[in-house]
Amino acid sequence: MNEKPNLDYIQKISGGDQSFEEKLLAVIRKEIVVEIDEYQENMKELLLDKASENIHKLKHKISILGLEKGYKIAVEFEEELKRGDFCHKEQFDEILKNILTFINES
């Protein structure tokens, strides 16, 4: 997957307000790490309903970080988990890895 996280959407909604951008990114940084940890723990314990709920929260941050394809994969994987299907797990986990790298570098 070539898609990389970016700040385009955040910059668009900020209207150039650097302070707003920094505050929003700080919130995303703080929340996404916790949500990813919870998702990984729930997957490890095979608590698929809870993992699906984690994905539901994460998909909005995925969208905010400009990952349109990633958002679609999250939507599909969220529904798959409700059926006990792991088809998009590898792709979704790669998206999360890319987001963590981006968050740590920005």
C-alpha positions as YAML, in Angstrom:
chain: A
units: angstrom
residues:
- id: 1
  name: MET
  ca: [0.00, 0.00, 0.00]
- id: 2
  name: ASN
  ca: [1.60, 3.27, -1.17]
- id: 3
  name: GLU
  ca: [-0.72, 5.62, 0.68]
- id: 4
  name: LYS
  ca: [1.07, 7.67, 3.33]
- id: 5
  name: PRO
  ca: [-0.42, 9.66, 6.21]
- id: 6
  name: ASN
  ca: [-0.43, 13.42, 5.72]
- id: 7
  name: LEU
  ca: [-1.69, 16.63, 7.26]
- id: 8
  name: ASP
  ca: [-3.59, 17.88, 4.19]
- id: 9
  name: TYR
  ca: [-7.05, 17.48, 5.72]
- id: 10
  name: ILE
  ca: [-5.98, 19.01, 9.04]
- id: 11
  name: GLN
  ca: [-4.47, 21.98, 7.20]
- id: 12
  name: LYS
  ca: [-7.63, 22.36, 5.12]
- id: 13
  name: ILE
  ca: [-10.00, 22.48, 8.10]
- id: 14
  name: SER
  ca: [-7.65, 24.70, 10.12]
- id: 15
  name: GLY
  ca: [-7.84, 27.53, 7.61]
- id: 16
  name: GLY
  ca: [-4.15, 28.17, 8.25]
- id: 17
  name: ASP
  ca: [-4.49, 28.33, 12.04]
- id: 18
  name: GLN
  ca: [-1.20, 26.75, 13.11]
- id: 19
  name: SER
  ca: [-2.27, 26.59, 16.75]
- id: 20
  name: PHE
  ca: [-5.38, 24.59, 15.83]
- id: 21
  name: GLU
  ca: [-3.32, 22.21, 13.71]
- id: 22
  name: GLU
  ca: [-0.87, 21.60, 16.54]
- id: 23
  name: LYS
  ca: [-3.64, 21.03, 19.09]
- id: 24
  name: LEU
  ca: [-5.52, 18.61, 16.83]
- id: 25
  name: LEU
  ca: [-2.35, 16.69, 16.01]
- id: 26
  name: ALA
  ca: [-1.50, 16.49, 19.73]
- id: 27
  name: VAL
  ca: [-4.93, 15.00, 20.47]
- id: 28
  name: ILE
  ca: [-4.56, 12.51, 17.62]
- id: 29
  name: ARG
  ca: [-1.07, 11.53, 18.80]
- id: 30
  name: LYS
  ca: [-2.28, 10.93, 22.33]
- id: 31
  name: GLU
  ca: [-5.47, 9.04, 21.47]
- id: 32
  name: ILE
  ca: [-4.25, 6.95, 18.56]
- id: 33
  name: VAL
  ca: [-1.46, 5.28, 20.53]
- id: 34
  name: VAL
  ca: [-3.93, 4.23, 23.24]
- id: 35
  name: GLU
  ca: [-6.50, 3.07, 20.69]
- id: 36
  name: ILE
  ca: [-3.93, 1.04, 18.75]
- id: 37
  name: ASP
  ca: [-2.72, -0.61, 21.97]
- id: 38
  name: GLU
  ca: [-6.31, -1.48, 22.91]
- id: 39
  name: TYR
  ca: [-6.97, -2.87, 19.41]
- id: 40
  name: GLN
  ca: [-3.83, -5.03, 19.53]
- id: 41
  name: GLU
  ca: [-4.65, -6.34, 23.01]
- id: 42
  name: ASN
  ca: [-8.22, -7.18, 21.98]
- id: 43
  name: MET
  ca: [-6.98, -8.96, 18.86]
- id: 44
  name: LYS
  ca: [-4.45, -10.91, 20.93]
- id: 45
  name: GLU
  ca: [-7.25, -12.02, 23.26]
- id: 46
  name: LEU
  ca: [-9.59, -12.65, 20.28]
- id: 47
  name: LEU
  ca: [-12.11, -10.17, 21.66]
- id: 48
  name: LEU
  ca: [-13.38, -9.42, 18.18]
- id: 49
  name: ASP
  ca: [-16.36, -7.26, 19.14]
- id: 50
  name: LYS
  ca: [-14.10, -4.99, 21.17]
- id: 51
  name: ALA
  ca: [-11.47, -4.97, 18.42]
- id: 52
  name: SER
  ca: [-14.20, -3.97, 15.97]
- id: 53
  name: GLU
  ca: [-15.11, -1.08, 18.28]
- id: 54
  name: ASN
  ca: [-11.45, -0.05, 18.37]
- id: 55
  name: ILE
  ca: [-11.36, -0.03, 14.58]
- id: 56
  name: HIS
  ca: [-14.50, 2.10, 14.53]
- id: 57
  name: LYS
  ca: [-12.69, 4.75, 16.58]
- id: 58
  name: LEU
  ca: [-9.44, 4.43, 14.64]
- id: 59
  name: LYS
  ca: [-11.01, 4.74, 11.20]
- id: 60
  name: HIS
  ca: [-11.93, 8.38, 11.84]
- id: 61
  name: LYS
  ca: [-8.33, 9.24, 12.67]
- id: 62
  name: ILE
  ca: [-7.22, 7.28, 9.62]
- id: 63
  name: SER
  ca: [-9.47, 9.51, 7.54]
- id: 64
  name: ILE
  ca: [-8.23, 12.72, 9.21]
- id: 65
  name: LEU
  ca: [-4.68, 11.67, 8.35]
- id: 66
  name: GLY
  ca: [-5.61, 11.60, 4.65]
- id: 67
  name: LEU
  ca: [-5.69, 7.83, 4.18]
- id: 68
  name: GLU
  ca: [-8.72, 7.37, 1.92]
- id: 69
  name: LYS
  ca: [-7.86, 3.79, 0.95]
- id: 70
  name: GLY
  ca: [-6.90, 3.08, 4.54]
- id: 71
  name: TYR
  ca: [-10.30, 4.31, 5.70]
- id: 72
  name: LYS
  ca: [-12.04, 1.94, 3.27]
- id: 73
  name: ILE
  ca: [-9.93, -0.97, 4.49]
- id: 74
  name: ALA
  ca: [-10.79, -0.06, 8.10]
- id: 75
  name: VAL
  ca: [-14.52, -0.01, 7.27]
- id: 76
  name: GLU
  ca: [-14.27, -3.43, 5.60]
- id: 77
  name: PHE
  ca: [-12.15, -4.93, 8.39]
- id: 78
  name: GLU
  ca: [-14.48, -3.58, 11.08]
- id: 79
  name: GLU
  ca: [-17.38, -5.43, 9.45]
- id: 80
  name: GLU
  ca: [-15.30, -8.56, 8.81]
- id: 81
  name: LEU
  ca: [-14.35, -8.87, 12.47]
- id: 82
  name: LYS
  ca: [-18.02, -8.88, 13.41]
- id: 83
  name: ARG
  ca: [-18.25, -12.08, 11.34]
- id: 84
  name: GLY
  ca: [-15.00, -13.52, 12.70]
- id: 85
  name: ASP
  ca: [-13.16, -12.86, 9.43]
- id: 86
  name: PHE
  ca: [-9.55, -11.62, 9.38]
- id: 87
  name: CYS
  ca: [-9.18, -11.00, 5.63]
- id: 88
  name: HIS
  ca: [-7.95, -7.39, 5.91]
- id: 89
  name: LYS
  ca: [-5.98, -7.74, 9.17]
- id: 90
  name: GLU
  ca: [-2.55, -7.61, 7.58]
- id: 91
  name: GLN
  ca: [-3.43, -4.54, 5.52]
- id: 92
  name: PHE
  ca: [-5.01, -2.81, 8.51]
- id: 93
  name: ASP
  ca: [-2.03, -3.54, 10.74]
- id: 94
  name: GLU
  ca: [0.27, -2.08, 8.06]
- id: 95
  name: ILE
  ca: [-1.83, 1.10, 8.04]
- id: 96
  name: LEU
  ca: [-1.45, 1.38, 11.81]
- id: 97
  name: LYS
  ca: [2.30, 0.83, 11.54]
- id: 98
  name: ASN
  ca: [2.56, 3.62, 8.95]
- id: 99
  name: ILE
  ca: [0.50, 5.95, 11.13]
- id: 100
  name: LEU
  ca: [2.69, 5.32, 14.18]
- id: 101
  name: THR
  ca: [5.81, 6.01, 12.11]
- id: 102
  name: PHE
  ca: [4.25, 9.23, 10.80]
- id: 103
  name: ILE
  ca: [3.12, 10.36, 14.25]
- id: 104
  name: ASN
  ca: [6.57, 9.73, 15.71]
- id: 105
  name: GLU
  ca: [8.29, 11.64, 12.90]
- id: 106
  name: SER
  ca: [5.99, 14.66, 12.77]
...
